[in-house]
Coordinates of C-alpha atoms in Angstrom, one line a residue:
M1 CA 11.7 -3.2 -2.7
L2 CA 15.0 -3.2 -0.9
T3 CA 18.0 -1.9 -2.8
L4 CA 20.8 -4.1 -4.0
K5 CA 23.2 -1.6 -2.5
L6 CA 21.7 -2.2 1.0
L7 CA 21.7 -5.9 0.5
R8 CA 25.2 -6.0 -0.7
E9 CA 26.7 -3.6 2.0
N10 CA 24.6 -4.6 5.0
P11 CA 23.4 -8.2 4.7
E12 CA 23.4 -8.9 8.4
F13 CA 21.5 -5.7 9.1
V14 CA 18.8 -6.8 6.7
V15 CA 18.6 -10.3 8.1
T16 CA 18.4 -9.0 11.7
K17 CA 15.8 -6.4 11.0
L18 CA 13.5 -8.7 8.9
A19 CA 13.6 -11.1 11.8
V20 CA 11.5 -8.5 13.7
K21 CA 8.8 -9.3 11.1
N22 CA 9.3 -13.0 11.8
F23 CA 10.8 -13.4 8.3
D24 CA 13.9 -15.5 7.9
A25 CA 15.8 -13.7 5.1
R26 CA 19.3 -15.2 5.4
E27 CA 19.1 -17.8 2.6
I28 CA 17.4 -15.4 0.2
V29 CA 19.8 -12.6 1.0
E30 CA 22.8 -14.9 0.4
K31 CA 21.3 -16.0 -3.0
I32 CA 20.7 -12.4 -4.0
N33 CA 24.2 -11.3 -3.2
G34 CA 25.6 -14.3 -5.1
L35 CA 23.5 -13.4 -8.1
D36 CA 24.5 -9.7 -7.7
V37 CA 28.2 -10.6 -7.9
K38 CA 27.5 -12.6 -11.0
R39 CA 25.5 -9.7 -12.4
R40 CA 28.3 -7.3 -12.1
S41 CA 30.8 -9.8 -13.4
L42 CA 28.7 -10.5 -16.5
Q43 CA 28.2 -6.7 -17.1
T44 CA 32.0 -6.1 -16.8
E45 CA 32.6 -9.0 -19.3
L46 CA 30.0 -7.7 -21.7
D47 CA 31.3 -4.1 -21.6
S48 CA 34.8 -5.4 -22.3
C49 CA 33.5 -7.6 -25.2
L50 CA 31.5 -4.8 -26.7
A51 CA 34.5 -2.4 -26.5
E52 CA 36.7 -4.9 -28.2
Q53 CA 34.0 -5.4 -30.8
R54 CA 33.8 -1.7 -31.6
K55 CA 37.6 -1.5 -31.7
K56 CA 37.9 -4.3 -34.2
A57 CA 35.0 -3.0 -36.3
A58 CA 36.7 0.4 -36.5
M59 CA 39.9 -1.2 -37.8
I60 CA 38.3 -3.0 -40.8
G61 CA 37.8 0.0 -43.0
S62 CA 41.4 1.3 -42.5
L63 CA 42.9 -2.1 -43.2
M64 CA 40.9 -2.4 -46.4
K65 CA 42.0 1.0 -47.6
E66 CA 45.6 0.1 -46.9
G67 CA 45.2 -3.1 -48.9
R68 CA 45.7 -5.4 -45.9
K69 CA 42.8 -7.6 -47.0
D70 CA 43.9 -10.7 -45.0
E71 CA 44.1 -8.7 -41.8
A72 CA 40.7 -7.1 -42.5
E73 CA 39.1 -10.5 -43.0
A74 CA 40.7 -11.7 -39.8
A75 CA 39.2 -8.6 -38.0
K76 CA 35.8 -9.4 -39.5
A77 CA 36.0 -12.9 -38.2
D78 CA 37.0 -11.5 -34.8
V79 CA 34.0 -9.2 -34.8
A80 CA 31.6 -12.0 -35.7
S81 CA 33.1 -14.1 -32.8
L82 CA 32.8 -11.2 -30.4
K83 CA 29.2 -10.6 -31.5
A84 CA 28.3 -14.2 -30.8
R85 CA 30.0 -14.0 -27.4
S86 CA 28.2 -10.8 -26.6
A87 CA 24.9 -12.4 -27.4
E88 CA 25.8 -15.3 -25.1
I89 CA 26.7 -13.0 -22.2
E90 CA 23.6 -10.9 -22.7
K91 CA 21.4 -14.0 -22.5
A92 CA 23.2 -15.2 -19.4
S93 CA 22.8 -11.7 -17.9
Q94 CA 19.1 -11.5 -18.6
E95 CA 18.5 -14.9 -17.0
N96 CA 20.6 -14.0 -14.0
N97 CA 18.9 -10.6 -13.6
A98 CA 15.4 -12.2 -13.9
E99 CA 16.3 -14.7 -11.1
L100 CA 17.8 -11.8 -9.0
E101 CA 14.7 -9.7 -9.4
S102 CA 12.4 -12.6 -8.6
L103 CA 14.2 -13.0 -5.3
V104 CA 14.4 -9.4 -4.3
V105 CA 10.7 -8.9 -4.5
L106 CA 10.3 -11.7 -1.9
L107 CA 11.9 -9.6 0.8
P108 CA 9.5 -7.5 2.8
N109 CA 10.3 -3.9 3.9
I110 CA 12.6 -3.4 6.9
P111 CA 10.7 -2.3 10.0
C112 CA 12.0 0.9 11.6
D113 CA 13.4 0.9 15.1
Q114 CA 10.1 2.0 16.7
V115 CA 8.4 -1.3 15.7
P116 CA 7.8 -3.5 18.7
L117 CA 8.6 -7.2 18.7
G118 CA 5.7 -9.6 18.5
K119 CA 4.0 -12.3 16.5
G120 CA 0.5 -11.1 16.1
A121 CA -2.3 -8.7 17.0
E122 CA -2.0 -9.6 20.7
D123 CA 1.5 -8.0 20.8
N124 CA 0.5 -4.6 19.3
V125 CA 1.0 -1.6 21.6
V126 CA -1.8 0.8 22.5
V127 CA -0.3 4.2 22.3
K128 CA -3.4 6.4 22.9
T129 CA -7.1 6.2 23.6
G130 CA -9.9 8.7 23.3
N131 CA -13.6 9.4 23.7
E132 CA -15.7 7.5 26.2
I133 CA -17.3 4.1 25.6
P134 CA -21.1 4.5 25.9
E135 CA -23.2 2.4 28.3
L136 CA -25.9 0.7 26.3
G137 CA -28.9 -1.0 27.8
E138 CA -29.7 -4.6 27.6
Q139 CA -32.0 -3.9 24.6
A140 CA -29.0 -2.7 22.4
L141 CA -28.8 -4.3 19.0
P142 CA -25.8 -5.0 16.8
H143 CA -25.7 -3.0 13.6
W144 CA -26.9 -5.8 11.3
E145 CA -30.2 -6.0 13.3
L146 CA -30.4 -2.2 13.4
A147 CA -29.9 -2.1 9.6
K148 CA -32.8 -4.5 9.1
K149 CA -35.0 -2.8 11.7
F150 CA -34.7 0.6 10.0
D151 CA -34.4 -0.8 6.5
I152 CA -31.1 1.1 5.7
I153 CA -28.8 -1.8 4.7
D154 CA -30.0 -5.0 3.0
F155 CA -27.5 -7.8 3.3
D156 CA -29.8 -10.5 1.8
L157 CA -30.5 -8.4 -1.3
G158 CA -26.7 -8.0 -1.8
V159 CA -26.4 -11.8 -1.7
K160 CA -29.1 -12.1 -4.4
L161 CA -27.4 -9.5 -6.6
T162 CA -23.8 -10.6 -6.2
G163 CA -23.0 -12.7 -3.1
A164 CA -22.1 -12.4 0.6
G165 CA -20.1 -9.3 1.4
F166 CA -21.8 -7.0 -1.1
P167 CA -24.5 -5.1 0.9
V168 CA -27.1 -2.8 -0.6
Y169 CA -27.5 0.6 1.2
K170 CA -30.9 2.1 1.1
G171 CA -32.6 5.4 2.0
K172 CA -30.9 7.0 5.0
G173 CA -28.3 4.3 4.9
A174 CA -27.2 5.3 1.4
R175 CA -27.3 9.0 2.4
L176 CA -25.2 8.2 5.5
Q177 CA -22.6 6.6 3.2
R178 CA -22.5 9.6 0.9
A179 CA -22.4 12.0 3.9
L180 CA -19.3 10.2 5.4
I181 CA -17.5 10.2 2.1
N182 CA -18.1 13.9 1.5
Y183 CA -17.2 14.8 5.1
F184 CA -14.0 12.8 5.0
L185 CA -13.0 14.4 1.6
D186 CA -13.8 17.9 2.8
T187 CA -11.8 17.5 5.9
N188 CA -8.9 16.2 4.0
T189 CA -8.9 18.9 1.3
K190 CA -9.1 21.6 4.1
A191 CA -5.9 20.0 5.5
G192 CA -4.2 20.6 2.1
Y193 CA -4.7 17.3 0.4
L194 CA -5.4 17.5 -3.3
E195 CA -8.6 15.5 -4.2
V196 CA -8.2 13.1 -7.1
E197 CA -10.6 10.6 -8.6
P198 CA -8.6 7.7 -9.9
P199 CA -9.6 4.6 -11.9
I200 CA -10.8 1.6 -9.8
M201 CA -9.1 -0.9 -12.0
V202 CA -5.3 -0.9 -12.3
N203 CA -2.7 -2.7 -14.4
E204 CA -0.1 -5.2 -13.2
A205 CA 2.6 -2.5 -13.1
S206 CA 0.6 -0.4 -10.7
G207 CA -0.1 -3.5 -8.5
F208 CA 3.7 -4.2 -8.5
G209 CA 4.6 -0.6 -7.8
T210 CA 2.8 -0.4 -4.4
G211 CA 3.6 -4.0 -3.4
Q212 CA 0.2 -5.7 -3.9
L213 CA 1.9 -7.9 -6.5
P214 CA 3.3 -10.4 -6.3
D215 CA 2.5 -10.6 -2.6
K216 CA -1.3 -10.3 -2.5
E217 CA -2.7 -11.4 -5.9
G218 CA -4.8 -14.0 -4.1
Q219 CA -6.7 -11.3 -2.3
M220 CA -7.4 -9.1 -5.3
Y221 CA -10.2 -9.5 -7.9
H222 CA -8.6 -10.0 -11.3
A223 CA -10.3 -9.2 -14.6
T224 CA -8.3 -11.8 -16.5
L225 CA -9.3 -11.0 -20.1
D226 CA -7.6 -7.5 -19.8
N227 CA -5.3 -8.4 -17.0
Y228 CA -6.6 -5.6 -14.8
Y229 CA -7.1 -5.7 -11.0
L230 CA -9.9 -4.1 -9.0
V231 CA -8.3 -1.8 -6.5
P232 CA -8.1 -3.1 -2.9
T233 CA -7.5 0.6 -1.8
A234 CA -7.1 4.0 -3.4
E235 CA -3.4 3.8 -2.3
V236 CA -2.7 1.8 -5.4
P237 CA -3.8 4.1 -8.2
V238 CA -3.0 7.3 -6.3
T239 CA 0.5 6.4 -5.4
N240 CA 1.2 5.2 -8.9
I241 CA 0.4 8.6 -10.3
Y242 CA 4.0 9.3 -9.5
R243 CA 5.5 6.0 -10.9
D244 CA 8.5 6.7 -13.1
V245 CA 8.5 10.4 -12.0
I246 CA 11.5 12.5 -10.9
L247 CA 10.3 15.3 -8.6
G248 CA 12.2 18.6 -8.0
N249 CA 13.6 19.5 -4.6
N250 CA 10.9 22.1 -4.2
D251 CA 7.9 19.9 -5.2
F252 CA 7.3 18.6 -1.7
P253 CA 5.2 17.8 0.1
V254 CA 2.9 15.9 -2.3
K255 CA -0.5 15.4 -0.5
M256 CA -3.4 13.6 -2.2
T257 CA -6.8 12.2 -1.1
A258 CA -9.2 10.0 -3.0
Y259 CA -12.5 8.2 -2.5
T260 CA -12.9 4.8 -4.2
P261 CA -14.9 1.7 -3.7
C262 CA -12.5 -1.1 -2.7
F263 CA -12.6 -4.8 -3.5
R264 CA -11.0 -7.6 -1.5
R265 CA -11.6 -11.3 -1.8
E266 CA -10.9 -11.8 2.0
A267 CA -10.1 -15.4 1.3
G268 CA -10.1 -17.5 4.4
S269 CA -12.3 -15.2 6.5
Y270 CA -15.0 -16.9 8.4
G271 CA -16.9 -16.9 11.7
K272 CA -18.7 -14.3 13.8
D273 CA -16.2 -11.5 13.0
V274 CA -17.4 -11.4 9.4
R275 CA -21.1 -10.6 10.3
G276 CA -22.8 -7.5 8.9
L277 CA -20.3 -4.8 7.9
N278 CA -17.4 -6.2 9.9
R279 CA -15.8 -7.7 6.8
L280 CA -16.9 -7.1 3.2
H281 CA -15.7 -7.8 -0.3
Q282 CA -16.8 -4.4 -1.6
F283 CA -16.6 -1.3 0.6
D284 CA -16.1 2.5 0.4
K285 CA -12.9 4.2 1.7
V286 CA -11.3 7.6 1.6
E287 CA -7.5 7.5 1.5
I288 CA -4.7 10.0 2.1
V289 CA -1.3 9.6 0.4
R290 CA 1.8 11.6 0.9
I291 CA 5.2 11.7 -0.9
E292 CA 8.0 13.2 1.1
K293 CA 11.8 13.7 1.3
P294 CA 13.3 11.0 3.6
E295 CA 14.2 13.5 6.3
D296 CA 10.6 14.7 6.5
S297 CA 8.6 11.5 6.3
Y298 CA 8.3 10.7 10.0
A299 CA 7.1 14.2 10.8
A300 CA 4.6 13.7 8.0
L301 CA 3.5 10.4 9.6
D302 CA 2.9 12.2 12.9
E303 CA 0.8 14.8 11.0
M304 CA -1.3 12.0 9.3
I305 CA -1.9 10.2 12.6
A306 CA -3.1 13.5 14.2
H307 CA -5.3 14.2 11.2
V308 CA -7.0 10.8 11.3
E309 CA -7.4 11.1 15.0
G310 CA -9.1 14.5 14.6
I311 CA -11.7 12.9 12.3
V312 CA -12.4 10.0 14.5
K313 CA -12.7 12.3 17.6
S314 CA -15.1 14.5 15.8
L315 CA -17.5 11.6 15.2
G316 CA -17.6 11.0 18.9
L317 CA -16.5 7.4 18.6
P318 CA -14.4 5.8 21.3
Y319 CA -11.1 4.9 19.8
R320 CA -7.6 3.7 20.4
I321 CA -4.4 4.0 18.4
L322 CA -2.0 1.0 18.2
R323 CA 1.5 0.7 17.0
L324 CA 1.7 -2.6 15.2
C325 CA 4.3 -5.2 16.2
G326 CA 6.6 -6.7 13.5
G327 CA 4.5 -9.9 13.2
D328 CA 1.3 -7.9 12.4
M329 CA 2.6 -5.5 9.9
S330 CA 2.1 -5.5 6.2
F331 CA 4.7 -6.7 3.7
T332 CA 5.5 -3.2 2.5
S333 CA 5.3 -1.1 5.7
A334 CA 8.2 0.2 7.7
I335 CA 5.9 1.2 10.5
T336 CA 2.1 1.1 10.9
Y337 CA -0.4 2.7 13.3
D338 CA -3.9 1.2 13.4
F339 CA -7.0 3.1 14.6
E340 CA -9.8 1.0 16.2
V341 CA -13.2 2.1 17.4
Y342 CA -15.2 0.4 20.0
S343 CA -18.4 -1.3 19.1
A344 CA -20.5 -1.2 22.2
A345 CA -23.2 -3.6 21.0
Q346 CA -20.7 -6.2 19.9
G347 CA -18.3 -5.5 22.8
R348 CA -15.2 -5.4 20.6
W349 CA -12.8 -3.1 18.9
L350 CA -13.1 -2.7 15.1
E351 CA -10.2 -1.5 12.9
I352 CA -11.1 1.5 10.8
S353 CA -7.7 2.9 9.6
S354 CA -4.1 2.1 9.1
V355 CA -1.5 4.8 8.7
S356 CA 1.8 3.7 7.4
N357 CA 5.3 4.9 6.3
F358 CA 6.8 2.8 3.6
E359 CA 10.1 4.8 3.6
S360 CA 11.7 4.1 0.2
Y361 CA 10.4 0.6 -0.3
Q362 CA 7.5 1.5 -2.6
A363 CA 9.5 4.3 -4.2
N364 CA 12.2 1.9 -5.3
R365 CA 9.6 -0.3 -7.0
L366 CA 7.9 2.7 -8.5
K367 CA 11.1 4.4 -9.6
L368 CA 9.8 7.5 -7.8
R369 CA 12.7 9.8 -7.2
Y370 CA 13.6 13.4 -6.7
K371 CA 16.6 15.8 -7.3
D372 CA 18.0 17.0 -4.0
A373 CA 19.5 20.4 -3.3
D374 CA 22.8 19.2 -4.8
G375 CA 21.2 17.8 -7.9
K376 CA 21.7 14.2 -6.9
T377 CA 18.9 11.8 -7.6
Q378 CA 17.4 10.2 -4.5
L379 CA 14.5 7.8 -3.7
A380 CA 11.5 9.6 -2.1
H381 CA 9.4 8.2 0.8
T382 CA 5.8 7.3 0.5
L383 CA 3.1 7.2 3.1
N384 CA -0.6 6.4 3.2
G385 CA -3.6 6.2 5.5
S386 CA -7.3 5.4 5.6
S387 CA -9.2 8.6 6.2
L388 CA -11.5 6.6 6.7
A389 CA -12.8 3.2 5.8
L390 CA -16.6 3.4 6.0
P391 CA -18.1 0.0 7.0
R392 CA -16.9 -0.3 10.6
V393 CA -17.3 3.4 11.1
V394 CA -21.0 3.0 10.1
A395 CA -21.3 -0.1 12.3
A396 CA -20.0 1.8 15.3
L397 CA -22.1 4.8 14.6
L398 CA -25.3 2.8 14.4
E399 CA -24.5 0.7 17.5
N400 CA -23.1 3.4 19.8
N401 CA -25.7 6.0 19.0
Q402 CA -28.8 4.0 19.4
K403 CA -31.1 5.4 22.1
D404 CA -34.9 5.5 22.7
G405 CA -35.6 3.5 19.6
R406 CA -33.7 5.6 17.2
I407 CA -30.1 6.4 16.1
E408 CA -28.7 9.8 16.6
I409 CA -26.4 11.2 13.9
P410 CA -23.2 13.0 15.0
E411 CA -23.5 16.8 14.8
V412 CA -20.6 17.1 12.3
L413 CA -22.4 14.9 9.8
R414 CA -25.8 16.5 10.0
P415 CA -25.1 19.2 7.3
Y416 CA -24.1 16.3 5.0
T417 CA -27.0 13.9 5.9
G418 CA -29.8 16.4 6.0
F419 CA -31.3 14.6 9.0
D420 CA -30.5 14.3 12.7
F421 CA -31.9 10.8 13.4
I422 CA -32.6 7.4 11.9
G423 CA -35.9 6.1 13.1

């Protein structure tokens, strides 16, 4: 959430920068600043009214002791009038502030200067590639056919149990899932990330804190009776651990990692790109989250990108790293890098990770602050990244490593799977 100070002092900067995200903010910013002027005016009037009320109330006792009953009664009448006026101002202030807050949350985060212009995925910038794309023969199968051939993932059974987008992993498929989760978590903890196991349902305050609400409620599964949301990513509960927290100057960096199943409605998704593991409603993901001082957050972002790249490289998957353009970025991000792996059997790139710096946008919603070296309270910066999302990693592993009628498991995973081949 953008600060009122920024919107008040630099409205043209906000409008110009949000245009990079193809968001026309001028009308909203003007309304916000008008309401902010009214907010401060009402607060000044209320403070003055309450001060006069206290002054009059303090006089009543003295006037009564001095026998100045008429003046005391007049003072009482003044106090009653001031109380009524204070109540009117407070009501007007609450209504004004509610409208103000409802508009502020409609503004996305400001993209940083490194974000390229663009309207969609076709305008993203490839910044790095790695590992070679394998040459598969004409008999190569896509992962959904491999899954059926080796009986390791059952999509039809998932439809029976729940619906489309909820696969059932079986035998070596289930062990591969568990192996990837453990490998990712071990790699993250060795890099200094504290492993946490958070709830997979969150309350509305948590959804608001990281920016899923009110922006993405249509994409989240909602348990309406208790007003809980199934997590779309571990980012939500893990970052919210520090909601309403004031950190010390020496508490940084905060580095956390977590595995959770993730749930996304993926409303509007259709076509060939949703086949098999390409797009699911429930999937497993390991996340990394960092909380940093503002001056350290971009160095931390570079570390996170290098860390995720190291994992992808170790799996032997051909990959590329993209810096997202303004039109393809999330609502809350200041900058995002996507990792994609190449699916040789499908002949296409599959996204497996996003690494983002949110700067102070989430922290302002979370009221996540710290005391700097001078004892001044500042907003922290938050970052997160997939490390990694499993479905498309599994899809690429199955497809790219098929050879001679079986699938070879990457060497780094063999201590975790307990087998070298599927088939």
